[in-house]
Tab-separated table of C-alpha atoms in Angstrom:
chain	number	residue	atom	x	y	z
A	160	MET	CA	16.106	-35.446	30.588
A	161	PRO	CA	17.197	-32.420	32.603
A	162	ILE	CA	20.372	-30.600	31.779
A	163	ASP	CA	23.432	-31.663	33.742
A	164	THR	CA	23.790	-28.465	35.767
A	165	SER	CA	27.552	-28.895	36.036
A	166	THR	CA	27.759	-28.269	32.273
A	167	LEU	CA	25.742	-25.038	32.264
A	168	GLY	CA	27.837	-22.024	31.372
A	169	THR	CA	30.228	-24.154	29.297
A	170	GLN	CA	30.433	-24.251	25.496
A	171	SER	CA	28.841	-27.725	25.465
A	172	PRO	CA	25.948	-28.157	27.862
A	173	ARG	CA	24.834	-31.786	28.181
A	174	THR	CA	21.724	-33.545	29.337
A	175	GLU	CA	22.015	-36.072	32.133
A	176	ASP	CA	21.564	-38.847	29.551
A	177	GLY	CA	24.611	-37.652	27.607
A	178	ARG	CA	23.114	-35.663	24.749
A	179	VAL	CA	25.250	-32.698	23.713
A	180	TYR	CA	24.124	-29.186	22.817
A	181	PRO	CA	23.757	-29.226	19.017
A	182	PRO	CA	26.492	-26.940	17.603
A	183	TYR	CA	24.106	-25.390	15.072
A	184	LEU	CA	22.085	-23.820	17.880
A	185	ARG	CA	25.069	-21.593	18.746
A	186	ALA	CA	24.143	-19.414	15.790
A	187	PHE	CA	21.025	-18.334	17.674
A	188	GLU	CA	22.830	-17.191	20.834
A	189	ARG	CA	23.327	-13.790	19.208
A	190	PHE	CA	19.615	-13.118	19.776
A	191	ASP	CA	19.805	-13.656	23.547
A	192	SER	CA	19.465	-10.047	24.611
A	193	GLU	CA	16.380	-9.389	22.451
A	194	PHE	CA	14.555	-12.602	23.296
A	195	LEU	CA	15.417	-12.694	26.999
A	196	ALA	CA	14.040	-9.166	27.297
A	197	LYS	CA	10.879	-10.253	25.449
A	198	VAL	CA	10.375	-13.305	27.662
A	199	GLN	CA	10.621	-11.098	30.725
A	200	GLU	CA	8.369	-8.394	29.284
A	201	LEU	CA	5.627	-10.684	27.947
A	202	ASP	CA	4.897	-12.641	31.136
A	203	GLU	CA	5.365	-16.307	30.291
A	204	PRO	CA	4.903	-16.150	26.500
A	205	THR	CA	4.289	-19.117	24.220
A	206	LEU	CA	6.296	-19.657	21.042
A	207	ASN	CA	3.494	-18.024	19.060
A	208	VAL	CA	3.367	-14.934	21.272
A	209	LEU	CA	7.134	-14.534	21.013
A	210	SER	CA	6.822	-14.825	17.246
A	211	LEU	CA	4.015	-12.262	17.030
A	212	LYS	CA	5.867	-9.800	19.253
A	213	ALA	CA	9.265	-10.215	17.613
A	214	PRO	CA	10.046	-6.810	16.102
A	215	THR	CA	12.034	-7.964	13.066
A	216	SER	CA	11.789	-10.694	10.440
A	217	GLN	CA	15.192	-11.966	11.545
A	218	LEU	CA	13.922	-12.544	15.068
A	219	ARG	CA	10.640	-14.069	13.850
A	220	SER	CA	12.632	-16.586	11.820
A	221	ALA	CA	14.676	-17.555	14.846
A	222	VAL	CA	12.056	-18.156	17.550
A	223	SER	CA	11.933	-21.996	17.567
A	224	PRO	CA	15.697	-22.573	17.400
A	225	TRP	CA	16.373	-19.769	19.880
A	226	ILE	CA	13.985	-21.359	22.400
A	227	ALA	CA	15.811	-24.670	21.943
A	228	SER	CA	19.183	-22.975	22.375
A	229	ALA	CA	18.064	-21.081	25.490
A	230	GLU	CA	16.587	-24.199	27.082
A	231	TRP	CA	19.806	-26.121	26.463
A	232	ARG	CA	21.768	-23.332	28.159
A	233	GLY	CA	19.372	-23.101	31.095
A	234	LEU	CA	18.358	-19.510	30.357
A	235	ILE	CA	14.617	-20.199	30.138
A	236	GLU	CA	12.380	-22.913	31.502
A	237	ARG	CA	8.857	-24.206	30.958
A	238	VAL	CA	6.152	-23.028	33.311
A	239	ASP	CA	4.430	-26.418	33.064
A	240	ALA	CA	6.660	-29.335	32.130
A	241	ASN	CA	3.717	-31.361	30.793
A	242	GLU	CA	2.458	-28.918	28.161
A	243	LEU	CA	2.974	-29.794	24.498
A	244	VAL	CA	4.817	-27.409	22.202
A	245	GLY	CA	1.822	-25.288	21.145
A	246	LYS	CA	0.708	-24.456	24.682
A	247	ARG	CA	4.129	-24.338	26.289
A	248	ARG	CA	4.869	-21.129	28.191
A	249	TYR	CA	8.366	-19.998	29.078
A	250	ARG	CA	9.936	-17.913	31.825
A	251	LEU	CA	13.448	-16.787	32.655
A	252	THR	CA	15.562	-18.876	34.997
A	253	GLU	CA	17.875	-17.207	37.499
A	254	ARG	CA	20.661	-17.803	34.985
A	255	GLY	CA	18.557	-16.134	32.280
A	256	LYS	CA	17.864	-13.119	34.526
A	257	ALA	CA	21.576	-12.781	35.262
A	258	LYS	CA	22.386	-12.996	31.556
A	259	LEU	CA	19.806	-10.312	30.795
A	260	ALA	CA	21.309	-8.063	33.445
A	261	GLU	CA	24.799	-8.326	31.939
A	262	PRO	CA	25.957	-5.130	30.244
A	263	SER	CA	25.783	-5.552	26.463
B	45	MET	CA	11.682	-3.070	5.916
B	46	ALA	CA	8.108	-3.717	4.727
B	47	ARG	CA	6.539	-6.962	5.862
B	48	PRO	CA	5.481	-9.299	3.080
B	49	SER	CA	1.728	-9.094	2.660
B	50	PHE	CA	-0.816	-11.294	0.920
B	51	VAL	CA	-2.858	-8.198	0.026
B	52	GLY	CA	-1.448	-5.312	-2.006
B	53	ARG	CA	-1.920	-1.614	-1.322
B	54	ASP	CA	-4.685	-1.684	-3.934
B	55	GLY	CA	-6.555	-4.290	-1.852
B	56	LYS	CA	-5.993	-7.045	-4.407
B	57	PRO	CA	-4.767	-10.491	-3.344
B	58	ARG	CA	-1.106	-11.236	-4.011
B	59	LEU	CA	1.112	-14.269	-4.205
B	60	ILE	CA	4.278	-13.907	-2.131
B	61	GLU	CA	7.291	-16.127	-1.539
B	62	CYS	CA	6.544	-18.497	1.345
B	63	VAL	CA	7.724	-21.650	3.005
B	64	VAL	CA	4.699	-23.935	3.093
B	65	LEU	CA	4.205	-27.065	5.141
B	66	TYR	CA	1.339	-29.312	4.096
B	67	PHE	CA	0.564	-32.645	5.689
B	68	ASP	CA	-2.179	-35.217	5.971
B	69	LEU	CA	-2.848	-37.166	9.126
B	70	LEU	CA	-3.222	-40.814	8.212
B	71	GLY	CA	-6.387	-42.538	9.365
B	72	VAL	CA	-8.264	-39.382	10.374
B	73	GLY	CA	-10.742	-39.826	7.514
B	74	GLU	CA	-11.781	-43.208	8.921
B	75	MET	CA	-11.984	-41.848	12.467
B	76	ALA	CA	-14.296	-39.054	11.286
B	77	ARG	CA	-16.807	-41.512	9.805
B	78	GLY	CA	-17.520	-44.017	12.539
B	79	GLU	CA	-19.666	-44.000	15.665
B	80	THR	CA	-16.769	-42.574	17.622
B	81	ALA	CA	-16.565	-39.450	15.429
B	82	ASP	CA	-17.654	-37.157	18.295
B	83	SER	CA	-15.003	-38.366	20.682
B	84	GLU	CA	-12.415	-38.428	17.892
B	85	LEU	CA	-13.222	-34.798	17.084
B	86	GLU	CA	-12.716	-33.819	20.708
B	87	LYS	CA	-9.370	-35.610	20.854
B	88	PHE	CA	-8.286	-34.252	17.455
B	89	ASP	CA	-9.224	-30.654	18.293
B	90	GLU	CA	-7.459	-30.696	21.653
B	91	LEU	CA	-4.325	-32.340	20.304
B	92	LEU	CA	-3.905	-30.124	17.244
B	93	ARG	CA	-4.223	-26.958	19.301
B	94	GLN	CA	-1.581	-28.262	21.689
B	95	VAL	CA	0.806	-29.546	19.061
B	96	LEU	CA	0.737	-26.763	16.462
B	97	PRO	CA	2.668	-23.812	17.825
B	98	TYR	CA	0.755	-21.332	15.687
B	99	PRO	CA	-2.921	-20.437	15.891
B	100	ILE	CA	-5.442	-22.032	13.558
B	101	GLY	CA	-8.080	-20.189	11.510
B	102	ALA	CA	-8.694	-17.147	9.336
B	103	LYS	CA	-8.777	-14.613	12.181
B	104	ALA	CA	-5.498	-15.864	13.618
B	105	ALA	CA	-4.007	-16.007	10.137
B	106	ALA	CA	-5.001	-12.404	9.472
B	107	GLU	CA	-3.283	-11.244	12.665
B	108	ALA	CA	-0.191	-13.350	11.918
B	109	THR	CA	-0.042	-12.082	8.335
B	110	ARG	CA	-0.302	-8.475	9.453
B	111	LEU	CA	2.751	-9.050	11.612
B	112	GLY	CA	4.632	-11.183	9.074
B	113	ALA	CA	4.402	-14.222	11.346
B	114	SER	CA	3.235	-17.793	10.834
B	115	SER	CA	-0.218	-19.326	10.878
B	116	ALA	CA	-1.916	-22.661	10.264
B	117	ALA	CA	-5.119	-23.909	8.645
B	118	VAL	CA	-6.762	-27.287	9.165
B	119	PHE	CA	-9.214	-28.929	6.779
B	120	SER	CA	-10.382	-32.383	7.833
B	121	ASP	CA	-7.169	-34.407	7.964
B	122	SER	CA	-5.019	-31.795	6.201
B	123	VAL	CA	-2.868	-29.154	7.853
B	124	VAL	CA	-1.247	-26.195	6.082
B	125	GLN	CA	1.270	-23.938	7.770
B	126	THR	CA	2.812	-20.905	6.113
B	127	ILE	CA	5.778	-18.678	6.830
B	128	PRO	CA	6.285	-15.705	4.505
B	129	VAL	CA	9.901	-15.194	3.414
B	130	ALA	CA	11.052	-11.736	4.410
B	131	ASP	CA	12.943	-9.656	1.840
B	132	ASP	CA	15.878	-9.081	4.169
B	133	LEU	CA	16.512	-12.742	5.072
B	134	PRO	CA	17.691	-15.852	3.246
B	135	ALA	CA	14.837	-18.313	2.638
B	136	ALA	CA	16.883	-20.853	4.586
B	137	ALA	CA	16.006	-19.045	7.832
B	138	PRO	CA	12.240	-19.758	7.833
B	139	ILE	CA	12.862	-23.231	6.367
B	140	PHE	CA	15.224	-24.056	9.215
B	141	GLN	CA	12.748	-22.761	11.783
B	142	LEU	CA	9.907	-24.770	10.247
B	143	VAL	CA	11.919	-28.000	10.138
B	144	VAL	CA	12.994	-27.625	13.792
B	145	GLN	CA	9.422	-26.898	14.851
B	146	VAL	CA	7.670	-29.577	12.795
B	147	ALA	CA	10.046	-32.244	14.115
B	148	GLN	CA	8.657	-31.635	17.599
B	149	SER	CA	5.044	-31.427	16.423
B	150	GLN	CA	5.309	-34.578	14.311
B	151	THR	CA	6.824	-36.513	17.209
B	152	GLN	CA	4.003	-35.474	19.511
B	153	LEU	CA	1.356	-36.301	16.909
B	154	ILE	CA	2.764	-39.796	16.434
B	155	LEU	CA	2.854	-40.451	20.160
B	156	SER	CA	-0.904	-39.747	20.012
B	157	GLU	CA	-1.244	-42.186	17.085
B	158	TYR	CA	-1.539	-39.576	14.343
B	159	PHE	CA	1.023	-40.278	11.616
B	160	ALA	CA	1.745	-37.316	9.355
B	161	ARG	CA	2.633	-37.491	5.679
B	162	GLY	CA	3.404	-34.346	3.759
B	163	ALA	CA	5.874	-31.920	2.285
B	164	ILE	CA	7.668	-28.619	2.768
B	165	THR	CA	7.979	-26.373	-0.270
B	166	LEU	CA	9.298	-22.929	-1.134
B	167	ASP	CA	7.403	-20.957	-3.745
B	168	ARG	CA	4.734	-18.301	-4.178
B	169	PHE	CA	1.608	-18.625	-2.075
B	170	HIS	CA	-1.469	-16.731	-0.970
B	171	ALA	CA	-3.151	-17.252	2.409
B	172	HIS	CA	-5.707	-14.644	3.338
B	173	ASP	CA	-9.232	-14.599	4.737
B	174	GLY	CA	-9.627	-18.374	4.504
B	175	LEU	CA	-8.317	-18.632	0.954
B	176	LEU	CA	-5.215	-20.774	0.390
B	177	PHE	CA	-3.847	-20.653	-3.132
B	178	GLY	CA	-0.653	-20.935	-5.120
B	179	PRO	CA	2.108	-23.068	-6.554
B	180	ALA	CA	3.757	-23.753	-3.187
B	181	LEU	CA	0.637	-25.597	-1.994
B	182	VAL	CA	0.098	-27.344	-5.324
B	183	GLU	CA	3.648	-28.680	-5.221
B	184	ALA	CA	3.347	-29.701	-1.562
B	185	ALA	CA	0.116	-31.598	-2.227
B	186	LYS	CA	1.705	-33.318	-5.225
B	187	LEU	CA	4.762	-34.322	-3.212
B	188	GLU	CA	2.524	-35.600	-0.413
B	189	GLN	CA	0.515	-37.736	-2.809
B	190	GLU	CA	3.185	-38.893	-5.227
B	191	VAL	CA	6.495	-38.866	-3.392
B	192	ALA	CA	6.113	-39.029	0.392
B	193	ASP	CA	4.268	-42.378	0.215
B	194	VAL	CA	5.011	-43.331	3.840
B	195	PRO	CA	4.557	-41.305	7.049
B	196	ARG	CA	7.314	-38.786	6.387
B	197	ILE	CA	7.359	-35.054	5.639
B	198	VAL	CA	9.517	-34.624	2.562
B	199	LEU	CA	11.414	-31.552	1.388
B	200	SER	CA	11.075	-30.226	-2.142
B	201	SER	CA	14.226	-30.041	-4.246
B	202	ARG	CA	14.237	-26.250	-3.929
B	203	VAL	CA	13.993	-26.470	-0.134
B	204	CYS	CA	16.939	-28.905	-0.029
B	205	ALA	CA	18.980	-26.773	-2.391
B	206	THR	CA	18.297	-23.666	-0.296
B	207	LEU	CA	19.587	-25.369	2.852
B	208	LEU	CA	22.599	-26.896	1.107
B	209	GLU	CA	23.574	-23.673	-0.620
B	210	PHE	CA	24.857	-22.325	2.691
B	211	ALA	CA	26.896	-25.417	3.490
B	212	GLN	CA	28.722	-25.030	0.210
B	213	ALA	CA	29.262	-21.316	0.718
B	214	GLY	CA	30.511	-21.763	4.308
B	215	GLY	CA	30.462	-18.824	6.698
B	216	GLU	CA	28.161	-18.022	9.577
B	217	ASN	CA	25.038	-19.438	7.895
B	218	ALA	CA	26.520	-22.850	7.045
B	219	PHE	CA	24.561	-24.357	9.938
B	220	TYR	CA	21.316	-24.227	7.935
B	221	ALA	CA	22.364	-27.466	6.224
B	222	GLU	CA	22.487	-29.147	9.642
B	223	ALA	CA	18.709	-28.972	9.997
B	224	PRO	CA	17.291	-32.309	11.211
B	225	VAL	CA	16.801	-33.809	7.771
B	226	LEU	CA	17.660	-37.306	6.548
B	227	VAL	CA	17.779	-38.699	3.045
B	228	ASP	CA	16.007	-41.992	2.529
B	229	GLU	CA	17.140	-44.888	0.341
B	230	ASP	CA	14.973	-43.592	-2.498
B	231	GLY	CA	16.850	-40.281	-2.441
B	232	VAL	CA	13.983	-38.385	-0.831
B	233	ALA	CA	14.883	-35.914	1.911
B	234	PHE	CA	12.518	-35.863	4.896
B	235	VAL	CA	12.232	-34.341	8.365
B	236	ASP	CA	14.098	-36.474	10.901
B	237	TYR	CA	11.438	-35.934	13.506
B	238	LEU	CA	12.913	-38.025	16.294
B	239	GLY	CA	16.429	-36.691	15.714
B	240	GLY	CA	15.061	-33.155	15.599
B	241	ALA	CA	13.113	-33.657	18.813
B	242	PHE	CA	16.201	-35.043	20.592
B	243	GLN	CA	18.253	-32.057	19.463
B	244	SER	CA	15.783	-29.259	20.068
B	245	ASP	CA	14.214	-30.462	23.305
B	246	PRO	CA	16.658	-31.112	26.136
B	247	GLU	CA	13.775	-32.062	28.443
B	248	ILE	CA	12.992	-35.203	26.442
B	249	VAL	CA	13.868	-38.484	28.096
B	250	VAL	CA	15.196	-40.389	25.082
B	251	PRO	CA	14.590	-43.970	26.300
B	252	GLU	CA	11.049	-43.110	27.397
B	253	LEU	CA	10.234	-41.392	24.094
B	254	LEU	CA	11.607	-44.308	22.058
B	255	ARG	CA	9.641	-46.810	24.164
B	256	ARG	CA	6.427	-44.868	23.518
B	257	HIS	CA	7.253	-44.554	19.813
B	258	ARG	CA	7.973	-48.284	19.632
B	259	LYS	CA	4.658	-49.068	21.306
B	260	VAL	CA	2.624	-46.913	18.898
B	261	VAL	CA	4.380	-48.179	15.755
B	262	SER	CA	4.172	-51.821	16.913
B	263	ALA	CA	0.441	-51.465	17.588
B	264	LYS	CA	-0.116	-49.976	14.116
B	265	LEU	CA	1.846	-52.797	12.493
B	266	LYS	CA	-0.314	-55.320	14.300
B	267	GLU	CA	-3.584	-53.529	13.467
B	268	SER	CA	-2.761	-53.257	9.771
B	269	ILE	CA	-1.267	-56.680	9.196
B	270	THR	CA	-4.040	-57.785	6.817
B	271	ILE	CA	-3.958	-54.627	4.669
B	272	PHE	CA	-0.603	-54.515	2.943
B	273	HIS	CA	-0.639	-50.888	1.761
B	274	HIS	CA	-1.356	-49.752	5.330
B	275	TRP	CA	1.113	-52.185	6.880
B	276	SER	CA	3.916	-51.086	4.529
B	277	LYS	CA	3.586	-47.494	5.769
B	278	TYR	CA	4.075	-48.563	9.360
B	279	ARG	CA	6.863	-50.898	8.314
B	280	TRP	CA	8.714	-47.792	7.119
B	281	ALA	CA	8.028	-46.125	10.490
B	282	ALA	CA	9.454	-49.221	12.202
B	283	GLU	CA	12.575	-49.163	10.062
B	284	TYR	CA	13.058	-45.471	10.781
B	285	HIS	CA	12.528	-46.175	14.493
B	286	ASN	CA	15.141	-48.916	14.470
B	287	ALA	CA	17.633	-46.764	12.584
B	288	ILE	CA	17.230	-44.004	15.175
B	289	CYS	CA	17.667	-46.499	18.032
B	290	LEU	CA	20.863	-47.814	16.462
B	291	LYS	CA	22.160	-44.305	15.856
B	292	ASN	CA	21.497	-43.374	19.494
B	293	ARG	CA	22.533	-46.681	21.063
B	294	ASP	CA	24.955	-44.886	23.399
B	295	LEU	CA	21.987	-43.182	25.037
B	296	LEU	CA	20.172	-46.506	25.465
B	297	ASP	CA	22.880	-48.932	26.523
B	298	GLY	CA	22.923	-47.670	30.075
B	299	GLY	CA	19.447	-49.111	30.691
B	300	GLU	CA	18.211	-52.282	29.096
B	301	GLY	CA	20.541	-52.045	26.113
B	302	HIS	CA	19.452	-50.745	22.740
B	303	GLY	CA	18.260	-54.167	21.515
B	304	SER	CA	15.160	-54.016	23.673
B	305	PHE	CA	14.149	-50.757	21.996
B	306	LEU	CA	14.110	-52.217	18.492
B	307	ILE	CA	10.937	-53.346	16.789
B	308	ASP	CA	12.161	-56.864	16.326
B	309	SER	CA	9.571	-58.077	13.831
B	310	ILE	CA	11.091	-55.766	11.267
B	311	TYR	CA	14.313	-56.595	9.550
B	312	THR	CA	16.314	-53.403	9.778
B	313	SER	CA	18.174	-52.771	6.579
B	314	ARG	CA	17.057	-49.333	5.529
B	315	GLN	CA	19.787	-46.723	5.343
B	316	PHE	CA	19.166	-43.084	6.153
B	317	LYS	CA	21.859	-40.475	5.516
B	318	PRO	CA	22.256	-36.910	6.743
B	319	LEU	CA	21.252	-34.309	4.167
B	320	MET	CA	24.782	-32.999	3.837
B	321	SER	CA	26.264	-36.378	2.986
B	322	ALA	CA	23.640	-37.423	0.449
B	323	ALA	CA	22.503	-36.211	-2.926
B	324	ALA	CA	18.809	-35.647	-2.390
B	325	ARG	CA	16.437	-36.249	-5.260
B	326	PRO	CA	13.097	-35.305	-3.724
B	327	ASP	CA	11.247	-34.815	-6.987
B	328	ARG	CA	12.289	-38.061	-8.655
């Protein structure tokens, strides 16, 4: 179910069917700058490519939950909506590009 | 910080601390024997490579190990996935990542009629050049055979304790205990694959996924009705399905109402509790 776009940018994004952003994913927002830069640099990476290219063990241990967090917040999107998790490739959304461009 | 390596500087194999996921896919052995083995292989190969987020095989494992990342190995109906525990991180970090990831993979496998039964353990392990060895895998195989029993991926007592340790300590890592894990009536903690998929994948359409899950589980119940030990496994899947429907009824009432999502031939009495609110006894 797509994200309710009116909730993007808030603390609690929701899907159109009423699911709420799981609070535990907030812990992974601190990795935004590193992962958003990697997604842009790696040209539509899969989860595995992001994992292999993550420069630290901390980032490698955060790839799956960070992807979930970033999708919930509309920062990244799937290149092909029908791919299953192993083949899924990701790219930045306009929101993700704007977030990446923010001064840290 | 040095990356954990399965081979020492002296070139000798080493056991290192790892999170290990081991699971069997129920029914694959039978599929591999019959006249349809060729077409089953094609389906199995394609699905596994789509569902497992990490590459399969010794070459891929070598590359992943060199970089301290994760890899998977498949032998007939058995899948092993390994994540080395880095020295500078709590073991809860790779456990949490593995639970979040396997919830999605397990959901997708079941929708393709492959039911997984297995375990996640935390202990020493060696995975290099096609050789898988160590207590983490021995324990996982034992839990799969002796404890899991039904199509669930159970967590070892050490894995549960590692997640719960942070809840008790509080602080910024307390969220590790909120991993999508439920505790069954027998005290065994297992991956809440549907709950995990709902939480980690905002693109899922919950009613559609539950309808597909209901269809697969119902078909398996019907197919296995004359073989009790098979039927009882799918009965568990049906009870889990119904519990998830009831828990998420607010997401289903807008359409046909949650009642139409239940598998109505199964009396739903089984209670599943979140990990944090239950005392897990995975090793019995």
